[in-house]
JSON list of C-alpha atoms in Angstrom, two decimals:
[
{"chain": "A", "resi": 1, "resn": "UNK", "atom": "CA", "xyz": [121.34, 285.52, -97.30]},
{"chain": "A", "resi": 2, "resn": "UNK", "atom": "CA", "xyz": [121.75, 284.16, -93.97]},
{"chain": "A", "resi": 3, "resn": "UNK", "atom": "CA", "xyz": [125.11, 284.71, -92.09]},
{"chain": "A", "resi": 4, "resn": "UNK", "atom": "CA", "xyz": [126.54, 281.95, -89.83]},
{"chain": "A", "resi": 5, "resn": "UNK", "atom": "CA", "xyz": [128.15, 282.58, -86.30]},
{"chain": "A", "resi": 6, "resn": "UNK", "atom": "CA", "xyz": [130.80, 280.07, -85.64]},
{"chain": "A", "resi": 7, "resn": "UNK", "atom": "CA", "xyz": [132.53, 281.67, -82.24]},
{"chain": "A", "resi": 8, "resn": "UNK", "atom": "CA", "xyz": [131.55, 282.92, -79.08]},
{"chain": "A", "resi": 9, "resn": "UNK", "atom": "CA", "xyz": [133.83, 286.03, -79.98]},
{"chain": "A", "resi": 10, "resn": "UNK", "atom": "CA", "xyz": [132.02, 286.89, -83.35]},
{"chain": "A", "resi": 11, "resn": "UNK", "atom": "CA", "xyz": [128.53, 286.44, -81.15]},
{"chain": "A", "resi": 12, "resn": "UNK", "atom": "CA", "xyz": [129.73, 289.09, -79.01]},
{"chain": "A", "resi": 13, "resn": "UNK", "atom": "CA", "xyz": [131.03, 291.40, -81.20]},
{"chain": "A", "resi": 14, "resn": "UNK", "atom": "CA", "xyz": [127.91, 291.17, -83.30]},
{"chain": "A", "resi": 15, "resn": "UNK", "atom": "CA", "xyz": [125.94, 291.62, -80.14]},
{"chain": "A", "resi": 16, "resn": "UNK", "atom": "CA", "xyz": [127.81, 294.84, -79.41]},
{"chain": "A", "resi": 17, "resn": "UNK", "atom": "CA", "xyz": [127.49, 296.58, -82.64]},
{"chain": "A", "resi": 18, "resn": "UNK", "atom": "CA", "xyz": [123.73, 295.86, -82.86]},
{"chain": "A", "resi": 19, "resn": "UNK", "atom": "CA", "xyz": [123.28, 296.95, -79.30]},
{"chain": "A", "resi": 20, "resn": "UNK", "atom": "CA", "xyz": [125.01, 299.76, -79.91]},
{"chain": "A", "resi": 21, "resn": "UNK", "atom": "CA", "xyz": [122.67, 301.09, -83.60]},
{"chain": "A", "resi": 22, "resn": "UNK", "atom": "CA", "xyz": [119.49, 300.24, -82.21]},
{"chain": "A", "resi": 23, "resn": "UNK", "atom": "CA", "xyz": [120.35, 301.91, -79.09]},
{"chain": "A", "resi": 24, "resn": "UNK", "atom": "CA", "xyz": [121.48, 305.10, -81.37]},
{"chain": "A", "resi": 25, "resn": "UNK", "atom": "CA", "xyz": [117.87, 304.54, -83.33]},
{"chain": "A", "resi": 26, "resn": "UNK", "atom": "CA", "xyz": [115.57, 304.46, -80.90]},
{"chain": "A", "resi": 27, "resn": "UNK", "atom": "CA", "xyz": [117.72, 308.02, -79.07]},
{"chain": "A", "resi": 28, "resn": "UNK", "atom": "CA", "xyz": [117.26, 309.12, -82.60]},
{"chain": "A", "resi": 29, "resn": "UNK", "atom": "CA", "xyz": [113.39, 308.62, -82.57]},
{"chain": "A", "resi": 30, "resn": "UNK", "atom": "CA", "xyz": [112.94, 310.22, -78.76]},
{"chain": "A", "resi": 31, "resn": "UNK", "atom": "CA", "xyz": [113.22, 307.51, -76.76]},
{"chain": "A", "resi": 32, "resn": "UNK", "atom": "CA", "xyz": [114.94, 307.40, -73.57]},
{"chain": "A", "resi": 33, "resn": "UNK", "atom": "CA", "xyz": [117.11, 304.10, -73.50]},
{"chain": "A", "resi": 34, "resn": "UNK", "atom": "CA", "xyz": [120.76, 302.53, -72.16]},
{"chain": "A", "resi": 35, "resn": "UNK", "atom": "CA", "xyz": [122.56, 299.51, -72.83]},
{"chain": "A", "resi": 36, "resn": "UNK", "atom": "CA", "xyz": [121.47, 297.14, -69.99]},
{"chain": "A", "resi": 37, "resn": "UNK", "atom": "CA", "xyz": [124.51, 295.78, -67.16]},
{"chain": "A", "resi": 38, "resn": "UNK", "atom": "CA", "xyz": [125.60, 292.36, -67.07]},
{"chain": "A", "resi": 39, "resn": "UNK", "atom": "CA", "xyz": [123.14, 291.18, -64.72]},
{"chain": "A", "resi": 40, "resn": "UNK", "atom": "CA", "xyz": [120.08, 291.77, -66.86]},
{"chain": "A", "resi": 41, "resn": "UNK", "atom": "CA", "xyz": [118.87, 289.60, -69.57]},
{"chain": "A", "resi": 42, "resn": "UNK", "atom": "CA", "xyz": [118.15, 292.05, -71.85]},
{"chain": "A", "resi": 43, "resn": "UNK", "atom": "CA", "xyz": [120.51, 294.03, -74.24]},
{"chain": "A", "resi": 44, "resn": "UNK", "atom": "CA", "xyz": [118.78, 297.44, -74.02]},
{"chain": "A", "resi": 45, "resn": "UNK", "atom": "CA", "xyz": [116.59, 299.15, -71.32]},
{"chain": "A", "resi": 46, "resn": "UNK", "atom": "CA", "xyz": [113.65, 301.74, -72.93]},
{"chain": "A", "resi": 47, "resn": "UNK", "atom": "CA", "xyz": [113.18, 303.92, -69.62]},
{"chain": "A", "resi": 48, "resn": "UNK", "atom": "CA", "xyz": [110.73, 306.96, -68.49]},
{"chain": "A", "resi": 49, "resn": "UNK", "atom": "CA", "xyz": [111.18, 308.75, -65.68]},
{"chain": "A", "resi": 50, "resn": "UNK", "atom": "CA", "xyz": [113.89, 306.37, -64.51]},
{"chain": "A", "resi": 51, "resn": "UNK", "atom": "CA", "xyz": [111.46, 303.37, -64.59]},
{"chain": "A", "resi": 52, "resn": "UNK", "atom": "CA", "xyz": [111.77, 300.91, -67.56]},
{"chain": "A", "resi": 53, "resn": "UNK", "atom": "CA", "xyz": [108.77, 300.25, -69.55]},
{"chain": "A", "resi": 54, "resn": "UNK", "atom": "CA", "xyz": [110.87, 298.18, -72.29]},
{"chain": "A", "resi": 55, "resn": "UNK", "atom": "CA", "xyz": [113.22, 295.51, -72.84]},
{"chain": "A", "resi": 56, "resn": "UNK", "atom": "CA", "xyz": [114.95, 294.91, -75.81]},
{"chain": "A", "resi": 57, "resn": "UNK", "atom": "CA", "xyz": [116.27, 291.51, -76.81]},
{"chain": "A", "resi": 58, "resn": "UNK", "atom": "CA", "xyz": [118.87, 290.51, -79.54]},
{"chain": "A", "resi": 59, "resn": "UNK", "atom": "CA", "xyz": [118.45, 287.32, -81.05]},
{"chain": "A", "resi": 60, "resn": "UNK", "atom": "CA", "xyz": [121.38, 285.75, -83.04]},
{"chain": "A", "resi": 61, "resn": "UNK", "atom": "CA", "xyz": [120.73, 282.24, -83.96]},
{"chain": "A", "resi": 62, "resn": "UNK", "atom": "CA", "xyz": [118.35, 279.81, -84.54]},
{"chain": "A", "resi": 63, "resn": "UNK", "atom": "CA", "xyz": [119.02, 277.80, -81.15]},
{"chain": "A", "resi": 64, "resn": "UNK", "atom": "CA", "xyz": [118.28, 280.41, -78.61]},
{"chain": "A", "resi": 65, "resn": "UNK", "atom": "CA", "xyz": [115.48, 279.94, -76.65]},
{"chain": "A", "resi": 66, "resn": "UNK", "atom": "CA", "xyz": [112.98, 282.04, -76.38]},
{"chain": "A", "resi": 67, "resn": "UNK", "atom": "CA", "xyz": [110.74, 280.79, -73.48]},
{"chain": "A", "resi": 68, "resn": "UNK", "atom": "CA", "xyz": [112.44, 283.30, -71.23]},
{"chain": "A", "resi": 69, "resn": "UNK", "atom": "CA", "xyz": [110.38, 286.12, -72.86]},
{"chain": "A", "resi": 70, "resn": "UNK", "atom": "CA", "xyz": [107.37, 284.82, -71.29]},
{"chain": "A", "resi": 71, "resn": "UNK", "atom": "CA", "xyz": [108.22, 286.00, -67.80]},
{"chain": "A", "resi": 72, "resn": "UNK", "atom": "CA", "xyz": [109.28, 289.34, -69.53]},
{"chain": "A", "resi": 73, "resn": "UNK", "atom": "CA", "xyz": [106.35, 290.59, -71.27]},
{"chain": "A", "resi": 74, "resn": "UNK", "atom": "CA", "xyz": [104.34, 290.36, -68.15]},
{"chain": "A", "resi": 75, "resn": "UNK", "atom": "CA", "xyz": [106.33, 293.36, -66.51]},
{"chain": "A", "resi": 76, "resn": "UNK", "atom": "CA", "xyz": [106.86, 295.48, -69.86]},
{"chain": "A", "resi": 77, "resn": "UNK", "atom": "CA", "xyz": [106.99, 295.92, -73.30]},
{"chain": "A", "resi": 78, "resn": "UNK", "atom": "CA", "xyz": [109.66, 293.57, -75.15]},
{"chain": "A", "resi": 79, "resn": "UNK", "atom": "CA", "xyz": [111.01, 293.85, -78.17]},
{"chain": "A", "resi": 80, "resn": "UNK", "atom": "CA", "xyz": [113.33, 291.33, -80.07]},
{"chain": "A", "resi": 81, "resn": "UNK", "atom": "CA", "xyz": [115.84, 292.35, -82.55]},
{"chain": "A", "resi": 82, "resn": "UNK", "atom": "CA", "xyz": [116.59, 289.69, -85.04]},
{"chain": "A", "resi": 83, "resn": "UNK", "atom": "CA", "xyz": [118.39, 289.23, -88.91]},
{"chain": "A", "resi": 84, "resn": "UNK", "atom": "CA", "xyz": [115.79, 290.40, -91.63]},
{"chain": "A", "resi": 85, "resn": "UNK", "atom": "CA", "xyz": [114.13, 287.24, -93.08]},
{"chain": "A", "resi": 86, "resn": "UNK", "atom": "CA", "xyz": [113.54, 285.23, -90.23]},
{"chain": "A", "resi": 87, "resn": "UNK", "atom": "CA", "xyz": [110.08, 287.17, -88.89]},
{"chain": "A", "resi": 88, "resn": "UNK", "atom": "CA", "xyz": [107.74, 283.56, -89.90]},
{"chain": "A", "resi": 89, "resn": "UNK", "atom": "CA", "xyz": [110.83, 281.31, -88.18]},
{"chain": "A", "resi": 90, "resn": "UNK", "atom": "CA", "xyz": [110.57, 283.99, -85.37]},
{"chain": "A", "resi": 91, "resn": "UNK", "atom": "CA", "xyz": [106.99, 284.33, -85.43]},
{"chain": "A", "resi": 92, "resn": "UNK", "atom": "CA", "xyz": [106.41, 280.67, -85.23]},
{"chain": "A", "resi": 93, "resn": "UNK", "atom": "CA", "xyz": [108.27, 280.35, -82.07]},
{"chain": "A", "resi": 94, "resn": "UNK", "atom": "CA", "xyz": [106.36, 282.79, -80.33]},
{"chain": "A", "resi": 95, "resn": "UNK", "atom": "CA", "xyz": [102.69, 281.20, -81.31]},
{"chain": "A", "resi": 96, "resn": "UNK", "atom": "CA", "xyz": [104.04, 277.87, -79.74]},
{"chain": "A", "resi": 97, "resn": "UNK", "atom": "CA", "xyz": [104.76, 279.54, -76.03]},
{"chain": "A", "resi": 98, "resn": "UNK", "atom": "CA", "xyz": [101.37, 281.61, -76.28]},
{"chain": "A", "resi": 99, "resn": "UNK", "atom": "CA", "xyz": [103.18, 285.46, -76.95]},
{"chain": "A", "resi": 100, "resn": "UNK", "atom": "CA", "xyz": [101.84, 285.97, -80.31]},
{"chain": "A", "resi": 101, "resn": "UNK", "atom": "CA", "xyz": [100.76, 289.46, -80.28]},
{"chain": "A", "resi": 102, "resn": "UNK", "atom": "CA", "xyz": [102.97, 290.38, -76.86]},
{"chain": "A", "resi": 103, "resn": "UNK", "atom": "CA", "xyz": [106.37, 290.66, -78.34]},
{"chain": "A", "resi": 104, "resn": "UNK", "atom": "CA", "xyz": [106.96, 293.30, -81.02]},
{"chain": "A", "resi": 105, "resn": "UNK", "atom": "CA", "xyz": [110.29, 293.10, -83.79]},
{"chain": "A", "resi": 106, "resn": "UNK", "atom": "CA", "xyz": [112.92, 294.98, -84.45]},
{"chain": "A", "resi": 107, "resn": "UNK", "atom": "CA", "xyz": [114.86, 293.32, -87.58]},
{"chain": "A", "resi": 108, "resn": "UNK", "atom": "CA", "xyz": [118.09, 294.17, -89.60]},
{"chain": "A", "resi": 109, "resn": "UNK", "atom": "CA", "xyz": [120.04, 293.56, -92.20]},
{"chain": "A", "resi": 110, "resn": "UNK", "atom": "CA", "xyz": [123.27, 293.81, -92.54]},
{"chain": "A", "resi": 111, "resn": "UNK", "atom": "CA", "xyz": [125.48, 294.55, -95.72]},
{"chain": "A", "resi": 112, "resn": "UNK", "atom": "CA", "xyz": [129.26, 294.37, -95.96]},
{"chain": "A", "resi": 113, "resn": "UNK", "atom": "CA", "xyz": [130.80, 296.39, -98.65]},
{"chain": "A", "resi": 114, "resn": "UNK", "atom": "CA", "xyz": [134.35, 296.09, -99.48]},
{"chain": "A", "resi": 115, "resn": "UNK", "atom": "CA", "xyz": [136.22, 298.48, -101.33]}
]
């Protein structure tokens, strides 16, 4: 079941609540990481030694474009984070700009339960 973001507002507040589990995740699993500032084009930062070896990017519809990444994975390890079910969609994508292989996934899936 695919969920539909209508406004700029839900985008962001989506945006913040993933950033903020995966980043809780990956602290979970050891590694070092931080929400990245404005100015950077990722979401979150994987760092060692106060150097970043990762970028992770969250991906929340089907019009962004993902040609940026190609510029990205030359300096360090990316990730994308994107809604469970979408990895041949995603996948697809990546085999047209030539990063098959050089991007690895993070996916989710989210369930609402009201009570």
């Amino acid at each position: 079941m695919s969920t539909e973001i209508k406004s700029i507002d839900e985008k962001k507040i989506l945006r913040d609540l993933m950033k903020s589990v995966i980043h809780k995740k990956l602290y979970e699993r050891g590694i070092k990481c931080e929400v990245a500032g404005e100015g950077e084009k990722a979401d979150i930062l994987l760092k060692s030694s106060g150097i970043t070896i990762g970028k992770v990017f969250i991906i929340l519809s089907d019009d962004d474009d993902l040609s940026f990444l190609k510029g990205e994975s030359e300096n360090s390890q990316v990730y994308i984070a994107f809604e469970k079910g979408r990895e041949k969609e995603i996948t697809s994508k990546l085999l047209s700009l030539g990063l098959a292989g050089k991007i690895k996934f993070i996916t989710w899936e989210i369930k609402i339960n009201f009570q």
